[in-house]
């Protein structure tokens, strides 16, 4: 090989790597390397939490990685030492979370960055906080010091012979919070899968380690039963908006699950998402999701967290097909845009006739959070290949028979996805494409996919509001 050719190849490799990884987040590596001269020790949960005192900021690992054993010990510590002014931050927590009990109001203040069912009542009673934020920006809350972390309570897979653990099925915000924490207390769970990707942490960084064999939170086999309406919506999405070779992002809920279930005739799908569950595994086992057509990280299912059945966790354990990374990587706009035929599928609670989308609240009551919806709604249509799609899906009516497509948003409801971000809106009655449409045209498109019994009233309401009859 000539020197000139070698230089050209070297330059080409640098360009190729930079094309993949420049303009993206710089992932933290502090916890990847062993801490010289420090050997962590196993202690009981009560011994570990004895180091927590009043006026402490605590980060709690999320989803299936919620360190319930440590949370129970923390509450015992609060009781025995009469602690107060304990400030917690977290996303969705699964399993037993005693800190949500009203007896701890005034002692433990929970700050939900995405509201979980256990803390929803507290938030709406003013006994807990809710911070609206894009999922892609949550890690920077910790790395910037905007949210202080005195203690990070996390769950990890058991260390290998060199002392390396993984963050298991929940990397999203945990890596940033743990890296920023003054002390890390790790719950070493024998049931936590060992995951691949940017998930490795060395146990020498742990101030204390606590062992448990309690199963991590999991879905029951079969999952939630999908309604006929949800199945219809999933079929419409799969048959009309998901191309062969598409890269998928899937939000949380029955509708994204129903869309996956309707893709059994597709070919060469890929996944780049913030989360995934059993529906993805089913399509992998069928050879439908193979990640072979992905322009970015081909061959890998990329996600920041996962939640599924016990069989699901067995499938991803130490499996190099799955790449887990923090959510400021998975949801970063420049990373998302590199994927081919990037197709995001998310759900909503309500939409008005102008295209404003409500996803985190029901009227004046807060319900969930922003999550990654806006991250992907903003990025997917602007994929570098020009073939991306952003989809919002919702039933046309609530279970009580009220329309979800409304002239005005319910008082108190908050907009998560703006009318300028709105693209494809899907109900069981069809698809409305709002991009480039005027308010008059949007109202017409949305009325066409509303429940037939609501269309006349919506037309009248649209005329009253816009002073013009909706039309194509």
XYZ file of C-alpha atoms in Angstrom:
472
model
C 0.000 0.000 0.000
C 1.378 3.414 -0.930
C 1.873 6.091 1.727
C -0.543 8.352 -0.152
C -3.277 5.684 -0.135
C -2.680 4.953 3.549
C -3.119 8.645 4.368
C -6.320 8.772 2.327
C -7.726 5.725 4.119
C -6.763 7.168 7.492
C -8.440 10.463 6.648
C -11.528 8.583 5.420
C -11.777 6.692 8.721
C -11.575 9.913 10.721
C -14.273 11.485 8.561
C -16.449 8.398 8.986
C -16.087 8.426 12.760
C -16.681 12.153 12.979
C -19.790 11.767 10.848
C -21.136 9.386 13.480
C -20.035 11.034 16.686
C -19.402 14.782 16.288
C -22.123 17.235 17.349
C -23.358 14.652 19.828
C -22.959 14.568 23.603
C -19.671 13.779 25.281
C -20.474 10.681 27.316
C -19.023 10.553 30.852
C -16.277 7.977 31.489
C -15.261 8.788 35.075
C -16.921 5.668 36.516
C -15.530 3.381 33.836
C -12.039 3.357 35.325
C -11.070 1.782 38.641
C -10.499 4.194 41.514
C -6.944 3.572 42.771
C -6.611 2.301 46.319
C -10.310 1.908 47.035
C -12.012 -1.441 47.543
C -15.760 -1.240 48.225
C -17.357 -3.466 50.801
C -20.719 -5.133 51.122
C -22.855 -3.907 53.988
C -26.500 -4.178 54.974
C -28.973 -1.689 53.522
C -29.400 -0.068 56.925
C -25.625 0.316 57.353
C -25.339 1.874 53.896
C -28.132 4.397 54.431
C -26.782 5.349 57.867
C -24.478 7.793 56.084
C -27.479 9.866 54.947
C -28.345 12.849 57.138
C -30.878 15.665 57.042
C -30.588 18.248 54.263
C -29.391 15.754 51.650
C -30.017 15.635 47.890
C -30.620 12.102 46.655
C -30.917 10.746 43.127
C -32.897 7.514 42.708
C -32.406 5.079 39.818
C -35.434 4.645 37.584
C -37.901 2.144 36.155
C -36.935 -1.502 36.697
C -33.711 -0.271 38.293
C -35.460 1.463 41.178
C -33.393 0.400 44.250
C -36.417 -0.504 46.382
C -34.333 -2.207 49.097
C -32.384 1.029 49.564
C -35.537 3.167 49.540
C -37.015 1.030 52.308
C -33.813 1.410 54.348
C -33.794 5.163 53.726
C -37.292 5.471 55.150
C -36.244 3.473 58.210
C -33.306 5.864 58.579
C -35.643 8.876 58.358
C -37.856 7.318 61.043
C -35.098 6.319 63.472
C -32.981 9.476 63.165
C -35.914 11.850 62.651
C -34.370 13.185 59.457
C -35.937 15.993 57.461
C -35.341 18.039 54.339
C -34.408 15.011 52.233
C -34.742 16.030 48.585
C -35.157 13.253 45.972
C -35.152 13.462 42.183
C -36.081 10.694 39.784
C -38.106 9.642 36.746
C -40.551 6.710 36.838
C -40.062 4.410 39.819
C -41.322 0.822 39.921
C -41.798 -1.551 42.845
C -42.183 -0.656 46.515
C -41.496 3.050 47.067
C -42.363 3.855 50.712
C -41.086 7.437 50.444
C -44.338 8.318 48.658
C -46.339 7.540 51.819
C -48.024 10.677 53.222
C -46.260 10.050 56.553
C -43.056 11.337 54.912
C -44.568 14.579 53.624
C -42.499 17.393 55.051
C -39.549 15.071 55.584
C -38.890 13.719 52.087
C -39.588 15.964 49.100
C -39.883 14.022 45.838
C -39.140 15.821 42.572
C -40.486 13.851 39.608
C -38.834 14.615 36.281
C -41.490 12.308 34.834
C -44.439 11.525 37.081
C -44.950 7.895 38.054
C -48.265 6.487 39.316
C -46.983 6.208 42.887
C -46.196 9.920 43.110
C -49.012 11.323 40.926
C -51.416 11.982 43.788
C -48.689 13.693 45.813
C -47.792 15.984 42.913
C -51.400 17.048 42.406
C -51.854 17.649 46.146
C -48.783 19.876 46.252
C -46.914 17.362 48.433
C -44.337 16.583 45.724
C -42.722 18.474 42.853
C -42.849 18.005 39.096
C -40.165 19.442 36.825
C -41.166 19.584 33.136
C -38.110 18.883 30.987
C -37.135 17.160 27.765
C -35.614 13.761 28.505
C -32.537 14.642 26.431
C -31.772 17.489 28.850
C -32.185 15.661 32.156
C -28.556 14.425 32.386
C -27.333 18.015 32.107
C -29.374 18.928 35.195
C -26.929 16.759 37.140
C -23.679 17.364 35.278
C -24.216 21.139 35.424
C -24.978 21.064 39.145
C -28.467 22.494 38.630
C -29.639 19.486 40.635
C -27.142 18.612 43.335
C -26.531 14.943 44.152
C -25.121 14.077 47.557
C -26.095 10.415 47.216
C -26.984 8.387 44.142
C -29.013 5.283 44.983
C -28.673 2.961 42.019
C -29.064 -0.689 41.027
C -26.283 -2.544 39.211
C -25.592 -5.997 37.897
C -23.108 -8.085 39.957
C -19.444 -7.180 39.439
C -17.264 -9.396 37.304
C -13.892 -10.735 38.433
C -12.315 -7.320 37.717
C -14.897 -5.394 39.704
C -16.867 -4.032 36.742
C -20.662 -3.768 37.009
C -23.217 -2.458 34.534
C -26.150 -0.143 35.089
C -28.362 -2.870 33.691
C -31.589 -1.896 31.948
C -31.661 1.753 33.016
C -28.909 4.045 31.803
C -30.987 7.072 30.810
C -30.197 9.654 33.512
C -28.464 7.391 36.013
C -24.982 7.566 34.532
C -24.930 11.382 34.664
C -26.373 11.513 38.188
C -24.027 8.839 39.520
C -21.024 10.511 37.890
C -22.004 13.796 39.547
C -22.790 12.322 42.979
C -20.603 12.848 46.009
C -21.334 9.263 47.073
C -22.851 6.271 45.292
C -24.719 3.546 47.143
C -25.170 0.570 44.846
C -27.755 -2.167 45.170
C -26.129 -5.214 43.581
C -29.045 -7.236 42.237
C -28.429 -10.766 41.000
C -31.509 -10.512 38.737
C -30.318 -7.384 36.928
C -29.198 -8.194 33.366
C -25.642 -7.336 32.433
C -26.034 -4.976 29.500
C -23.812 -3.828 26.662
C -23.132 -0.301 25.506
C -22.119 2.710 27.571
C -23.251 1.026 30.773
C -20.082 -0.105 32.567
C -19.145 1.293 35.972
C -16.387 0.116 38.298
C -17.373 -0.907 41.808
C -14.454 1.011 43.351
C -16.542 4.173 42.953
C -19.240 2.886 45.306
C -19.259 4.172 48.864
C -21.214 1.045 49.819
C -22.599 -2.070 48.145
C -25.747 -3.904 49.216
C -26.657 -7.338 47.897
C -30.146 -8.497 47.011
C -31.829 -11.302 45.108
C -35.203 -9.550 45.005
C -36.388 -9.629 41.367
C -36.244 -6.308 39.552
C -39.631 -4.955 38.455
C -41.049 -6.762 35.444
C -44.146 -6.974 33.269
C -46.399 -9.974 33.507
C -46.187 -12.241 30.450
C -48.663 -11.121 27.839
C -48.605 -7.519 29.032
C -51.669 -5.293 29.030
C -54.566 -6.279 26.811
C -55.002 -3.888 23.900
C -58.452 -2.524 23.160
C -60.030 -2.876 19.735
C -59.519 0.860 19.200
C -55.822 0.664 20.065
C -55.353 -2.309 17.765
C -57.040 -0.392 14.931
C -54.763 2.595 15.483
C -51.689 0.361 15.497
C -52.764 -1.255 12.246
C -53.302 2.119 10.553
C -49.837 3.257 11.604
C -48.108 0.041 10.552
C -49.826 -0.250 7.174
C -49.612 3.400 6.132
C -46.729 5.151 7.859
C -44.005 2.582 8.603
C -41.838 1.697 5.603
C -39.677 -1.380 5.231
C -36.196 -0.476 6.446
C -37.508 2.152 8.864
C -35.777 2.910 12.177
C -38.299 3.066 14.999
C -38.672 5.118 18.151
C -41.482 4.029 20.418
C -43.032 5.878 23.302
C -44.666 4.291 26.319
C -48.138 2.807 26.162
C -50.605 0.520 24.458
C -50.666 2.405 21.152
C -46.939 2.106 20.366
C -47.206 -1.546 21.460
C -50.177 -2.081 19.139
C -48.253 -0.558 16.246
C -45.399 -3.018 16.800
C -47.852 -5.898 16.941
C -49.153 -4.880 13.512
C -45.717 -4.912 11.829
C -45.406 -8.668 11.350
C -45.310 -8.290 7.542
C -42.557 -5.675 7.518
C -38.906 -6.231 6.603
C -35.545 -4.959 7.817
C -36.739 -2.679 10.604
C -34.361 -1.084 13.071
C -34.682 0.479 16.519
C -33.222 3.684 17.934
C -35.369 4.719 20.863
C -35.417 5.929 24.449
C -37.115 2.717 25.647
C -38.383 -0.634 24.439
C -40.185 -3.692 25.720
C -41.305 -7.191 24.710
C -42.877 -6.103 21.428
C -39.434 -5.358 20.008
C -38.127 -8.767 21.078
C -41.027 -10.486 19.333
C -40.149 -8.790 16.034
C -36.450 -9.552 16.512
C -37.271 -13.235 17.014
C -39.332 -13.131 13.815
C -36.436 -11.565 11.879
C -38.456 -8.419 11.164
C -36.274 -6.176 13.317
C -32.672 -6.899 12.330
C -31.167 -3.373 12.311
C -29.388 -4.168 9.064
C -30.662 -1.126 7.154
C -29.795 1.393 9.842
C -27.473 4.148 8.686
C -26.317 4.799 12.253
C -25.056 1.966 14.473
C -26.266 -0.818 12.155
C -26.881 -4.170 13.777
C -27.721 -2.611 17.150
C -30.995 -1.990 18.947
C -30.178 1.301 20.670
C -32.019 2.487 23.781
C -31.559 4.283 27.097
C -33.760 1.956 29.163
C -35.927 -1.145 28.896
C -38.792 -2.685 30.807
C -40.321 -6.087 30.182
C -41.039 -9.628 31.287
C -38.572 -11.962 32.960
C -38.072 -13.657 29.561
C -37.338 -10.226 28.079
C -34.562 -9.604 30.595
C -33.025 -12.990 29.832
C -32.935 -12.075 26.142
C -30.968 -8.865 26.635
C -28.593 -10.210 29.303
C -25.034 -9.812 28.011
C -26.415 -9.622 24.456
C -24.292 -7.484 22.098
C -27.301 -6.904 19.819
C -28.534 -4.337 22.354
C -26.694 -1.086 22.948
C -27.702 0.942 26.008
C -26.644 4.573 26.341
C -27.645 7.698 28.293
C -30.705 9.568 27.057
C -28.699 12.665 26.122
C -27.136 10.366 23.509
C -30.166 8.372 22.351
C -32.384 11.475 22.224
C -29.853 13.998 20.968
C -31.228 15.663 17.843
C -28.061 15.161 15.793
C -27.852 11.489 16.777
C -31.519 10.838 15.966
C -31.215 12.534 12.571
C -28.479 10.111 11.473
C -30.875 7.190 11.460
C -32.438 6.058 8.205
C -36.211 6.483 7.720
C -36.447 7.578 11.343
C -40.055 6.989 12.428
C -41.225 8.097 15.870
C -44.500 6.804 17.314
C -45.853 8.511 20.436
C -49.228 8.911 22.108
C -51.132 11.876 23.483
C -53.975 12.744 25.832
C -55.651 15.541 23.854
C -55.182 17.691 20.749
C -56.908 20.923 19.773
C -57.990 21.899 16.262
C -54.809 23.913 15.715
C -52.557 20.902 16.441
C -51.473 21.672 20.012
C -50.729 18.343 21.706
C -51.227 17.589 25.402
C -49.306 14.602 26.755
C -48.416 15.256 30.397
C -51.659 16.470 31.978
C -55.397 15.897 32.132
C -56.907 19.300 32.635
C -55.377 20.864 35.724
C -53.975 17.536 36.968
C -50.445 16.546 36.055
C -50.279 12.985 34.790
C -46.864 12.031 33.386
C -44.139 14.146 31.802
C -42.432 15.308 28.639
C -40.193 12.273 28.294
C -38.611 12.007 24.867
C -41.681 12.899 22.812
C -40.519 16.351 21.755
C -36.922 15.181 21.272
C -38.020 12.739 18.589
C -40.893 14.831 17.211
C -38.380 17.591 16.496
C -35.625 15.349 15.134
C -37.340 12.570 13.170
C -38.809 14.659 10.323
C -35.397 16.241 9.813
C -33.405 13.060 9.335
C -30.410 13.496 7.088
C -31.976 11.172 4.513
C -35.145 13.290 4.342
C -37.356 10.242 4.965
C -38.218 10.578 8.642
C -41.734 10.728 10.093
C -43.145 11.934 13.409
C -46.419 10.347 14.486
C -48.767 11.153 17.354
C -51.575 8.657 17.968
C -54.599 8.734 20.246
C -58.127 7.320 20.365
C -60.735 9.770 19.078
C -62.614 9.544 22.377
C -61.935 8.914 26.041
C -63.303 5.817 27.739
C -66.153 8.050 28.951
C -67.108 8.972 25.389
C -65.675 12.508 25.357
C -63.822 13.717 22.282
C -60.037 13.948 22.502
C -59.948 16.277 19.493
C -61.189 19.561 20.920
C -61.791 23.181 19.828
C -59.911 24.436 22.893
C -57.621 22.519 25.209
C -59.152 21.601 28.537
C -58.500 24.344 31.083
C -55.224 23.676 32.867
C -53.845 21.301 30.237
C -50.286 21.977 29.157
C -48.877 21.781 25.654
C -46.028 19.281 25.341
C -45.697 19.155 21.548
C -46.415 22.463 19.820
C -48.632 22.952 16.793
C -45.510 23.651 14.743
C -44.073 20.227 15.653
C -47.283 18.359 14.786
C -47.009 16.152 11.696
C -48.988 12.926 11.397
C -51.914 12.556 13.800
C -53.599 9.138 13.893
C -56.856 7.943 15.429
C -58.865 4.793 14.761
C -60.636 6.798 12.026
C -57.587 7.661 9.938
C -54.564 9.912 9.476
C -54.294 13.704 9.453
C -51.123 15.239 8.039
C -50.829 18.714 9.565
C -47.456 19.775 8.232
C -47.664 22.895 6.079
C -51.395 23.206 6.689
C -53.146 26.428 7.697
C -55.330 26.577 10.795
C -58.421 26.208 8.599
C -56.939 23.135 6.892
C -55.717 21.619 10.160
C -59.158 21.885 11.680
C -60.603 20.139 8.624
C -58.014 17.321 8.720
C -58.496 16.704 12.438
C -62.292 16.743 12.237
C -62.087 14.047 9.541
C -60.371 11.669 11.999
C -62.553 12.547 14.992
C -65.401 10.277 16.062
C -68.235 10.563 13.496
C -70.678 11.594 16.196
C -68.465 14.538 17.197
C -67.782 15.996 13.747
C -70.773 18.298 13.417
C -70.187 19.868 16.819
C -66.479 20.285 16.067
C -67.264 22.004 12.766
C -69.545 24.487 14.529
C -66.976 25.085 17.251
C -64.242 25.578 14.646
C -66.327 28.183 12.836
C -67.027 29.983 16.100
C -63.336 30.043 16.954
C -61.733 30.720 13.559
C -64.603 32.586 11.833
C -64.171 30.370 8.796
C -65.493 26.942 7.908
C -62.800 24.208 8.042
C -61.897 23.025 4.545
C -59.122 21.193 2.709
